[in-house]
Coordinates of C-alpha atoms and ligand atoms in Angstrom, one line a residue:
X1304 CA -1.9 29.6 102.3
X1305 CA 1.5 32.0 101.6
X1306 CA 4.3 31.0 100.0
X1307 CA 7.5 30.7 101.4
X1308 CA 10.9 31.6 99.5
X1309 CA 14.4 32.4 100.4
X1310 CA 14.5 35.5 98.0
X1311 CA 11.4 37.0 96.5
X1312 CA 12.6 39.3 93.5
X1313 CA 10.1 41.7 92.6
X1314 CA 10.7 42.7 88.6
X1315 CA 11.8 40.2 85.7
X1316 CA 13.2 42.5 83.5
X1317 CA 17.3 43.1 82.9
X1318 CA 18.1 43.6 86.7
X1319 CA 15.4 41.3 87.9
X1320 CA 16.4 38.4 86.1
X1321 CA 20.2 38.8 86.3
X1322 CA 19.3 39.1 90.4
X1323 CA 17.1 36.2 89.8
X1324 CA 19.8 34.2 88.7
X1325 CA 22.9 35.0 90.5
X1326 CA 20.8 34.8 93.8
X1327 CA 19.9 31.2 93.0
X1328 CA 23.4 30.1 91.4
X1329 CA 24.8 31.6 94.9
X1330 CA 21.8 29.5 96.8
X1331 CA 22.4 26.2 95.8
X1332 CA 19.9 23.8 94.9
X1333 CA 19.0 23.9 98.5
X1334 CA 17.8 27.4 97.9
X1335 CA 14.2 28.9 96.7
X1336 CA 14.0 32.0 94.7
X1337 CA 10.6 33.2 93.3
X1338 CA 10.9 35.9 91.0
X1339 CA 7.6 37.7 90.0
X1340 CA 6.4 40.0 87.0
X1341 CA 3.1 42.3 86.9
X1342 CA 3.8 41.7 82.9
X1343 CA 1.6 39.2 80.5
X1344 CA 4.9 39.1 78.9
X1345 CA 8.3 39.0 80.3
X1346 CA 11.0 41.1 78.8
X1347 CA 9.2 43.2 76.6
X1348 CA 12.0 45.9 77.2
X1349 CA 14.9 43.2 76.7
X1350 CA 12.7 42.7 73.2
X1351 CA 12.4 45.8 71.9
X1352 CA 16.3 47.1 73.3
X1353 CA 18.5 48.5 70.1
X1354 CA 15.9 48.2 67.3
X1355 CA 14.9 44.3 68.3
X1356 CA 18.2 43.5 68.2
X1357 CA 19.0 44.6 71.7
X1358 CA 22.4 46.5 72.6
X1359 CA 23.4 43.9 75.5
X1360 CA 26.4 46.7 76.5
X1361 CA 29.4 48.8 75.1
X1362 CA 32.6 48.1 74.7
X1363 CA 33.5 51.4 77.0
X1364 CA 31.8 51.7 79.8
X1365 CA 33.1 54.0 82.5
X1366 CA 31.1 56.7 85.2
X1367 CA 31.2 59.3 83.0
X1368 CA 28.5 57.9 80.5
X1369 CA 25.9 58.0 83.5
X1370 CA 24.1 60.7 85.6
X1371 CA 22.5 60.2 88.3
X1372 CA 23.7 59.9 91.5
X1373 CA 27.7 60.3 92.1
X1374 CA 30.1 58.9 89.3
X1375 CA 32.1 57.7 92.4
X1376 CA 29.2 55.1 93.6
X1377 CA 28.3 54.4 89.6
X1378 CA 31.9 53.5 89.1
X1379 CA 32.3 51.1 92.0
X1380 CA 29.0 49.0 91.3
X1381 CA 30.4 48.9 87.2
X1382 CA 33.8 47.7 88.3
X1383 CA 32.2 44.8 90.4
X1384 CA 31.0 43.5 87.1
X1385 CA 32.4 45.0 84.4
X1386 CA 32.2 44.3 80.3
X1387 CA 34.5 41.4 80.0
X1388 CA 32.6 39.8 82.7
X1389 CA 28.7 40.7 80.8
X1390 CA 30.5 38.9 77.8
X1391 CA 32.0 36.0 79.7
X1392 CA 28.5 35.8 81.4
X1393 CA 26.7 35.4 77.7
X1394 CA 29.0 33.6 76.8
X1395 CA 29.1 30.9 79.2
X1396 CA 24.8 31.0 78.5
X1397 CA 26.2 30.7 74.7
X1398 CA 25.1 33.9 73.6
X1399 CA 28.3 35.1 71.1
X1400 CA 28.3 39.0 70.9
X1401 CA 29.6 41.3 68.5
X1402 CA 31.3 44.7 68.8
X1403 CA 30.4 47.3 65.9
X1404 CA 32.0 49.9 64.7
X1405 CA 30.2 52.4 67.4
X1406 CA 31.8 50.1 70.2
X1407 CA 28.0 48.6 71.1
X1408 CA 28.1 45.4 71.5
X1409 CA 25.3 42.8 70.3
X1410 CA 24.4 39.4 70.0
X1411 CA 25.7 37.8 67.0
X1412 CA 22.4 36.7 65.9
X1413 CA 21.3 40.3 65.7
X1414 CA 18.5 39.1 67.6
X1415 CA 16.8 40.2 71.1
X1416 CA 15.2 36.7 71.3
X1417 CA 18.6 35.2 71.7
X1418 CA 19.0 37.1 75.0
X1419 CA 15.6 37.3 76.6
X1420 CA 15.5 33.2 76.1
X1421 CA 19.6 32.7 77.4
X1422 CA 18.7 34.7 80.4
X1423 CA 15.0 32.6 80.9
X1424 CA 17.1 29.6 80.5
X1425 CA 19.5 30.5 82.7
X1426 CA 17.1 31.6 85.7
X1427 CA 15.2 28.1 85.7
X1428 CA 18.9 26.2 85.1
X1429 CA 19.7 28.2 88.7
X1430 CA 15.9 26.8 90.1
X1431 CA 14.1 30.4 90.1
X1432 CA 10.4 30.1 89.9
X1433 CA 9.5 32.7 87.6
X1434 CA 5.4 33.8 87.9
X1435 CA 4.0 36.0 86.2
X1436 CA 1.5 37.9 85.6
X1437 CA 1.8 38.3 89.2
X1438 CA 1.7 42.1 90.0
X1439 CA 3.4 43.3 93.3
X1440 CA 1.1 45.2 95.2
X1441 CA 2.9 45.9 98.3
X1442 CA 6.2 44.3 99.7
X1443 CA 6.0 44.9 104.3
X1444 CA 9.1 44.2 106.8
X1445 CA 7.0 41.9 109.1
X1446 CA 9.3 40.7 111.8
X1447 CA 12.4 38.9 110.6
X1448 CA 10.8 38.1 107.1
X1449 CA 9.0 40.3 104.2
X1450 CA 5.4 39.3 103.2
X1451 CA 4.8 40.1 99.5
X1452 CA 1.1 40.5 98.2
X1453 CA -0.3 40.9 95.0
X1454 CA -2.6 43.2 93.9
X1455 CA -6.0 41.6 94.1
X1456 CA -5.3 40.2 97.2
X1457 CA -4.7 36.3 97.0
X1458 CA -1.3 34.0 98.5
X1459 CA 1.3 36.5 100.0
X1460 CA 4.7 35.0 99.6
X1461 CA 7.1 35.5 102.6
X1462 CA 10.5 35.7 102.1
X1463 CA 13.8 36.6 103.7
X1464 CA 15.4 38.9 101.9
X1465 CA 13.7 40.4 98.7
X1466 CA 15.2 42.3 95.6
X1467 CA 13.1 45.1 94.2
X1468 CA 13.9 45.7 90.5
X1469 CA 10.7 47.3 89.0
X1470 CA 12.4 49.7 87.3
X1471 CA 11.3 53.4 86.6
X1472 CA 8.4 55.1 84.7
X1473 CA 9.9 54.4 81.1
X1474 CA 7.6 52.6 78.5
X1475 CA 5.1 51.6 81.4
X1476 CA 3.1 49.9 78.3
X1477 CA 6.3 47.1 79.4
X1478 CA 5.2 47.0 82.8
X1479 CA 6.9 49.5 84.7
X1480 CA 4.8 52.3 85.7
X1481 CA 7.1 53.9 88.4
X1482 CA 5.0 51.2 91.2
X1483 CA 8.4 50.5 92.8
X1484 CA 8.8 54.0 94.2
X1485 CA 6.0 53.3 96.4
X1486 CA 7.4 50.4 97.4
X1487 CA 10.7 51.5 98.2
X1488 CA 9.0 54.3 100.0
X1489 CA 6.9 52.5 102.3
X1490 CA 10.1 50.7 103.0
X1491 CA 12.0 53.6 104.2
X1492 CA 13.6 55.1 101.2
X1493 CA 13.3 58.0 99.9
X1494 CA 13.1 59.0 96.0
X1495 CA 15.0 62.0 94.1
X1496 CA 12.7 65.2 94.2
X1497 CA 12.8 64.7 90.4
X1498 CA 11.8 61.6 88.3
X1499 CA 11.7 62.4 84.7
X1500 CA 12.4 61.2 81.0
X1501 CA 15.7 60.1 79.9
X1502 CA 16.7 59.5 76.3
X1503 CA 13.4 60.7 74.9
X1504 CA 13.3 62.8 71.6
X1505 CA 12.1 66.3 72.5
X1506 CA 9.6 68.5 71.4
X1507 CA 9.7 72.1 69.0
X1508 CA 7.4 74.8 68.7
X1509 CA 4.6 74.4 66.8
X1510 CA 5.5 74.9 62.8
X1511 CA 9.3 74.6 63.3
X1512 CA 10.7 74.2 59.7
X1513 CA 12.5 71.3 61.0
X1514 CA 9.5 69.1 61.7
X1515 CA 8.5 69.9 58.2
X1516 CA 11.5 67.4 57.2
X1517 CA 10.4 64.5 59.2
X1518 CA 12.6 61.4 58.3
X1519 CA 16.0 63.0 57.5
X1520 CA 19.1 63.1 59.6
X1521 CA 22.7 64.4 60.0
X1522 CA 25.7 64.4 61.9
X1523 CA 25.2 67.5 64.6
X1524 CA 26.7 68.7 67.5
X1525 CA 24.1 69.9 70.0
X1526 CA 24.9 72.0 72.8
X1527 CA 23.2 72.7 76.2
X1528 CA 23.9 76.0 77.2
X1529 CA 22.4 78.1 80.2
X1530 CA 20.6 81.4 80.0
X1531 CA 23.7 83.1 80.2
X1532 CA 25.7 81.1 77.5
X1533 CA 27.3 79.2 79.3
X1534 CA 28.0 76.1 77.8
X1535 CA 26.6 72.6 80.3
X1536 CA 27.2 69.8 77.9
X1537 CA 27.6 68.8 74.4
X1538 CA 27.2 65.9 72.2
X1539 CA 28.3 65.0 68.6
X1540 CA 26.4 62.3 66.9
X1541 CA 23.4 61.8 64.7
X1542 CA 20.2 64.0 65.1
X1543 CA 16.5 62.7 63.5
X1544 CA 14.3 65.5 62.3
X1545 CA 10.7 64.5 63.1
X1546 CA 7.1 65.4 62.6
X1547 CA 7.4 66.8 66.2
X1548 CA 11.2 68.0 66.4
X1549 CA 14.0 66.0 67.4
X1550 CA 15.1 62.7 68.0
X1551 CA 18.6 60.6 67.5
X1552 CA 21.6 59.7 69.5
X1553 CA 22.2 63.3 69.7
X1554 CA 19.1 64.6 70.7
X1555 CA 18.3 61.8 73.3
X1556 CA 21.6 61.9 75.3
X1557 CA 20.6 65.4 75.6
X1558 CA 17.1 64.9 76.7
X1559 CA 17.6 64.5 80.7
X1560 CA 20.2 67.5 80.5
X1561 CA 18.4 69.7 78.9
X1562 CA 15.1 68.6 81.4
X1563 CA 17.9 69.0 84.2
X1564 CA 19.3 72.5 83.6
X1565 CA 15.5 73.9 82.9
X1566 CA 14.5 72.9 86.9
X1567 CA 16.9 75.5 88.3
X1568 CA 17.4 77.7 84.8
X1569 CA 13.8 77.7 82.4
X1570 CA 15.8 80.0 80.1
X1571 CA 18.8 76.9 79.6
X1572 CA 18.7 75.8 75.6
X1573 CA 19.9 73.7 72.9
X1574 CA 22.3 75.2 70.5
X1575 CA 22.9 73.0 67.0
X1576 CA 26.3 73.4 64.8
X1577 CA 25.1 71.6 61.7
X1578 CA 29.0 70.9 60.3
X1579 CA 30.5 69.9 63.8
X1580 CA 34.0 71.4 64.2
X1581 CA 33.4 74.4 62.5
X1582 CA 33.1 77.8 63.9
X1583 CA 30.7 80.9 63.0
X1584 CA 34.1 82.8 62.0
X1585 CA 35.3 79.6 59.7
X1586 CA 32.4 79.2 57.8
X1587 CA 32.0 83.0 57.4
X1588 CA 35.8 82.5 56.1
X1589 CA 34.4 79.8 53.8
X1590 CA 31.6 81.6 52.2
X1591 CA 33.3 84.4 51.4
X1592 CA 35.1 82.1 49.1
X1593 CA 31.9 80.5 47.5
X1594 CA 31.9 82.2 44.0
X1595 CA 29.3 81.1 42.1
X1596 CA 28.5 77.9 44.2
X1597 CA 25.5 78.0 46.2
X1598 CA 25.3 78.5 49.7
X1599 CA 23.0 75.6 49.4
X1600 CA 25.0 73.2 47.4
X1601 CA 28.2 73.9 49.9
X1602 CA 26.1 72.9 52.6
X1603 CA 25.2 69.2 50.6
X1604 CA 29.1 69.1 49.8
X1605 CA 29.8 69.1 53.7
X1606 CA 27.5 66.4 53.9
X1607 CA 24.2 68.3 54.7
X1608 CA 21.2 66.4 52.6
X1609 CA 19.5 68.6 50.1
X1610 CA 16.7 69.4 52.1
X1611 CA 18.0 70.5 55.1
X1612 CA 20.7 72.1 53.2
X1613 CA 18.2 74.4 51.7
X1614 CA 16.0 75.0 54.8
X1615 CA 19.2 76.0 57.1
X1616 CA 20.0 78.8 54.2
X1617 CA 16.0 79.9 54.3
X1618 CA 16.0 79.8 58.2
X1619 CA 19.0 82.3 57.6
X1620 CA 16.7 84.9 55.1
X1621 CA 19.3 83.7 52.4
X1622 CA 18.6 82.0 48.8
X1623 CA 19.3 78.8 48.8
X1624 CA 19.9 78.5 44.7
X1625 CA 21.9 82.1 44.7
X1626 CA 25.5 82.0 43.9
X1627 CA 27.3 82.7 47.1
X1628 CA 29.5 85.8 45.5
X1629 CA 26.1 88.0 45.8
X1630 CA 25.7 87.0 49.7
X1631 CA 25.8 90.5 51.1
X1632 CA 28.0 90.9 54.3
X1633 CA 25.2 90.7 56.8
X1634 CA 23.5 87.7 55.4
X1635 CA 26.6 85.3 55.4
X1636 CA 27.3 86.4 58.9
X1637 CA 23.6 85.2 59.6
X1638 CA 24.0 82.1 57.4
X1639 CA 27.3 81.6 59.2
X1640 CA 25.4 81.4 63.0
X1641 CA 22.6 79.5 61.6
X1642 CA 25.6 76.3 60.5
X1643 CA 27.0 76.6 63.5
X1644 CA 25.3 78.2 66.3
X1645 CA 21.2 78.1 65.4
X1646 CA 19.1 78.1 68.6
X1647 CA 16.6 75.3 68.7
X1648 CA 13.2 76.5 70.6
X1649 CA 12.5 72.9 72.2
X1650 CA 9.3 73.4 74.2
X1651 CA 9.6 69.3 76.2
X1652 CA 9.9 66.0 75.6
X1653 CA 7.4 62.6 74.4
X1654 CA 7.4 61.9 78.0
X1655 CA 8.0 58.3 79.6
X1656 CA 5.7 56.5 76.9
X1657 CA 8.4 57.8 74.4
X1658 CA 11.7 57.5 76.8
X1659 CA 14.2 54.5 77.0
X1660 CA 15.1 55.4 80.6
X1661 CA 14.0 57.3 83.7
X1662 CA 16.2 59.8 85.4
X1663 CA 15.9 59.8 88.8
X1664 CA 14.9 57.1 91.8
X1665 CA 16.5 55.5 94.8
X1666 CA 19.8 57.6 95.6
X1667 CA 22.8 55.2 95.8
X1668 CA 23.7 56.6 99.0
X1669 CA 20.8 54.6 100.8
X1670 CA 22.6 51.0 99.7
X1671 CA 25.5 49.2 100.3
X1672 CA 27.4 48.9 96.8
X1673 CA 29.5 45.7 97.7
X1674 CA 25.6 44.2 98.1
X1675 CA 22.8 46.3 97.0
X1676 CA 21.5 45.8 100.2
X1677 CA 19.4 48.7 101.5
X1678 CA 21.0 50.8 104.4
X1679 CA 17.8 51.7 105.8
X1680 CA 16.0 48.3 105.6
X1681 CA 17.9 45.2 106.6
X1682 CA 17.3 42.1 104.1
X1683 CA 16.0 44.1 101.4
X1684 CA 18.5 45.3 97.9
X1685 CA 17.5 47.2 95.1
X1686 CA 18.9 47.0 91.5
X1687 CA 18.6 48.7 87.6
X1688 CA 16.4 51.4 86.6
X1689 CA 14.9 51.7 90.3
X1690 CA 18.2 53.4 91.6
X1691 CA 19.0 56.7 90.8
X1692 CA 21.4 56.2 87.9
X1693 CA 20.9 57.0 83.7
X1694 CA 23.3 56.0 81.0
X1695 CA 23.4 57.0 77.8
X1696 CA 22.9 55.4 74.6
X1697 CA 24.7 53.0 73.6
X1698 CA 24.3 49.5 75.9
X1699 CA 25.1 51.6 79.1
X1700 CA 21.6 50.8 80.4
X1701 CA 21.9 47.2 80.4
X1702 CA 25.6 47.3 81.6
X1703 CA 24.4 49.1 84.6
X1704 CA 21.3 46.4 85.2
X1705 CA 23.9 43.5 84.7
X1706 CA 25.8 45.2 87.3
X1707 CA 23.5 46.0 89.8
X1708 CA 21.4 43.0 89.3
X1709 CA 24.8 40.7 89.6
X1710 CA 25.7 42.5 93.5
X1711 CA 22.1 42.3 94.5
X1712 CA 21.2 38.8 93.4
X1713 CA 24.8 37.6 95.0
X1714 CA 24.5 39.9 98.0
X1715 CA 21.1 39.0 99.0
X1716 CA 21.9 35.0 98.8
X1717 CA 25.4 35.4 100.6
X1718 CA 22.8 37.5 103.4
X1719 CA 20.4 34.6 103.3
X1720 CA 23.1 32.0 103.4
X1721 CA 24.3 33.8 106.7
X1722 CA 20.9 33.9 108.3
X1723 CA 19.5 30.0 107.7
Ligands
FAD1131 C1 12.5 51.2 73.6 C2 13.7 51.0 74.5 C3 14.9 50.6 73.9 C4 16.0 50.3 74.8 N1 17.2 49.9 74.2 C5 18.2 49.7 75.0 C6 19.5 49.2 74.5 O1 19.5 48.8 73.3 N2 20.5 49.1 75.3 C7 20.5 49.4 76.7 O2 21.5 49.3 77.4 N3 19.3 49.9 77.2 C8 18.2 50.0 76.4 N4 17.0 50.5 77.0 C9 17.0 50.7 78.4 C10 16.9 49.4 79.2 O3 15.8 48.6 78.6 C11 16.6 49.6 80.7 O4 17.7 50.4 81.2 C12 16.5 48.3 81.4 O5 15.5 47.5 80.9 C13 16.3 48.5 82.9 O6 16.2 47.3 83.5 P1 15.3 47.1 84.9 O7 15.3 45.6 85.0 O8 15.9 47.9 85.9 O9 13.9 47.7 84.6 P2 12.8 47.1 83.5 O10 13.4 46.6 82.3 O11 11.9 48.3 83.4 O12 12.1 45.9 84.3 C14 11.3 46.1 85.4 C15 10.3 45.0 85.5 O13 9.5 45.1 86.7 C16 8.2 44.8 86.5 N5 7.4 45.4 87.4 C17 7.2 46.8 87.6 N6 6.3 47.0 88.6 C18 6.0 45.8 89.1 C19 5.1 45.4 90.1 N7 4.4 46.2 90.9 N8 4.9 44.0 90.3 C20 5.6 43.1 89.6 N9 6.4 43.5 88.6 C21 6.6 44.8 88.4 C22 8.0 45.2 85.0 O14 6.9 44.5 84.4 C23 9.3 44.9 84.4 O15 9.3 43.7 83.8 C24 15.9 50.6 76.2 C25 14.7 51.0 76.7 C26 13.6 51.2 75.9 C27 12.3 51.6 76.5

């Protein structure tokens, strides 16, 4: 026989669960919310979030850390639930967080655990029946309700209102393999032309010399530029040299940029200035002055490690261990564009096993962002990764799940509230 809810929630990860439990806190006791999961484990994103010790949000969040659709719409859900409110919320669940240095904000138990098991406790303290592994096959307006079934056939459960939050493509090992487009689909929405990887380290040509120094970082500013120069976007912060090419803060706030320009312009590129700040002309100024120091050793004294020190001079055609008086005029000017202006030939990404987020999904324009509630389907709201919004790194992903999940979960119980 099917199932009856108030509010079926389709997705228990960040959105899905913060949803979950605002739409039953809003119910009242009276209320039933059923929230389901395709995943044998619930939260495995939550889990593995900032290292295993999960980056909950950032002290800083405004628009401009997202893409995505408009920063107008991306502002207005934030502001509906802002920072302060994602710590008073913890808080109150007695989850202490800590700002570092960075301005990302943790628990202070260092400790995913501590959040995946505040935000369980919290769903069942507000009477949501989590099930899972109980994989959404299809979600269908019938009438004045929505009749959710499960793959493999079995009890549908109908509901009144229901609150997809499947989330995107991104580590679909977790559980969310990009299903919820369907769904949203066959529901009347429509999907960006382009879903893709966000925050995923990207790929160099075969043989690079910089995947020969797997392991080693430094502080870089990488720039996007088009195929005519231009300059698109930059970003200053640490890059990762890997077996494959690149990885790090720097490198994966690039990644959906970079995928982004190349759609309309393949020839777009990434540009790295290995001593951020400094100009081809200043460091051509500089090691004119080197005397006998080594190119190479002036490199490690701005803070370059040895290795890459020595493989930037090589990349240039200069001796790394020759004093820098005997640079001929040509060669510094070629050592002075490799610091600060060396082309990196990055032929794509790891793809969504490898990304933290997807770029791309349900445009924001197709719900109401007091509610979440879709404008093309009546009863039904959308939250998180689903919608067509990316953050960068930093706790901006979660922020934007705690916000979105918060309107939905409210907006869909106020909804329900109106209709019993
Ligand atoms: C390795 C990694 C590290 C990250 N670290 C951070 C960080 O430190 N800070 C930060 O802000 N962001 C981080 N992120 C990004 C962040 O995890 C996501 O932005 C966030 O989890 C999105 O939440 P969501 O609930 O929208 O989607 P998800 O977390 O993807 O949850 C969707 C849920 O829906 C379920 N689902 C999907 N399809 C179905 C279906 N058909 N039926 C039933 N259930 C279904 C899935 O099993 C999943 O549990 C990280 C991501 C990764 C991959």
């Amino acid at each position: 026989m099917d199932d009856e809810a108030d509010i079926a929630v389709v997705g228990a990860g960040a959105a899905g669960l913060m949803a979950a439990i605002w739409a039953g806190r809003t119910l009242g006791a009276s209320g039933r919310v059923i929230a389901l999961d395709g995943a044998k484990k619930i939260g495995a994103k939550i889990l593995v979030a900032g290292g295993g010790r999960c980056n909950v949000t950032h002290h800083t969040v405004d628009e401009g850390q997202y893409a995505g659709s408009t920063p107008h719409a991306i502002r207005k859900v934030l502001r509906r639930f802002d920072v302060p409110d994602t710590v008073a919320f913890f808080k109150a669940l007695g989850v202490e967080l800590k700002r570092e240095k960075t301005g990302k904000i943790f628990p202070v138990t260092d400790d995913a655990n501590t959040v995946l098991s505040a935000l369980l406790g919290a769903a069942a303290d507000a009477g949501v029946e989590l099930r899972h592994p109980w994989r959404v096959d299809r979600v269908a307006r019938e009438g004045e309700v929505f009749v959710v079934r499960g793959e493999g056939g079995g009890a549908a459960i109908r509901a009144g209102r229901v609150i997809i939050a499947a989330g995107g493509k991104a580590l679909p090992r977790s559980g969310s393999d990009g299903a919820g487009y369907a769904m949203v689909r066959e529901l009347g929405h429509s999907v960006t032309p382009r879903v893709f990887p966000a925050l995923v380290p990207l790929v160099l040509g075969k043989g690079h010399w910089i995947t020969g120094l797997s392991g080693i970082s430094a502080e870089v500013t990488l720039e996007l530029r088009g195929g005519t120069g231009k300059r698109i976007k930059a970003f200053t912060n640490s890059m990762l040299c890997t077996h494959f090419g690149i990885s790090g803060p720097a490198a994966m706030d690039m990644s959906r940029y970079l995928a982004g320009a190349r759609f309309e312009d393949p020839a777009a590129g990434l540009v790295v200035n290995w001593l951020p700040g400094e100009s081809g002309d200043s460091v051509d100024a500089m090691l004119v002055g080197l005397g006998r120091t080594t190119p190479s050793k002036w490199l490690r004294e701005r803070g370059l490690p040895e290795r890459l020190s020595e493989a930037i001079c090589a990349a240039a055609g200069a001796n790394p261990a020759a004093p820098g008086h005997g640079l001929p005029r040509d060669l510094r000017r070629a050592l002075a564009r490799c610091v600060t202006q060396m082309p990196l030939p990055v032929v794509g990404d790891r793809g969504f096993t490898y990304a933290e987020v997807t770029a791309g999904g349900v445009p924001l324009s197709e719900v109401d962002l007091d509610t979440m509630e879709s404008r093309v389907c009546r009863g039904l709201h959308l939250c998180g990764e689903i919608l067509d919004v990316d953050g960068r790194i930093g706790g901006f992903n979660f922020q934007w799940a705690w916000a979105s999940g918060h309107l939905a979960g409210r907006g869909a119980a106020d909804g329900q509230k109106i209709a019993r």
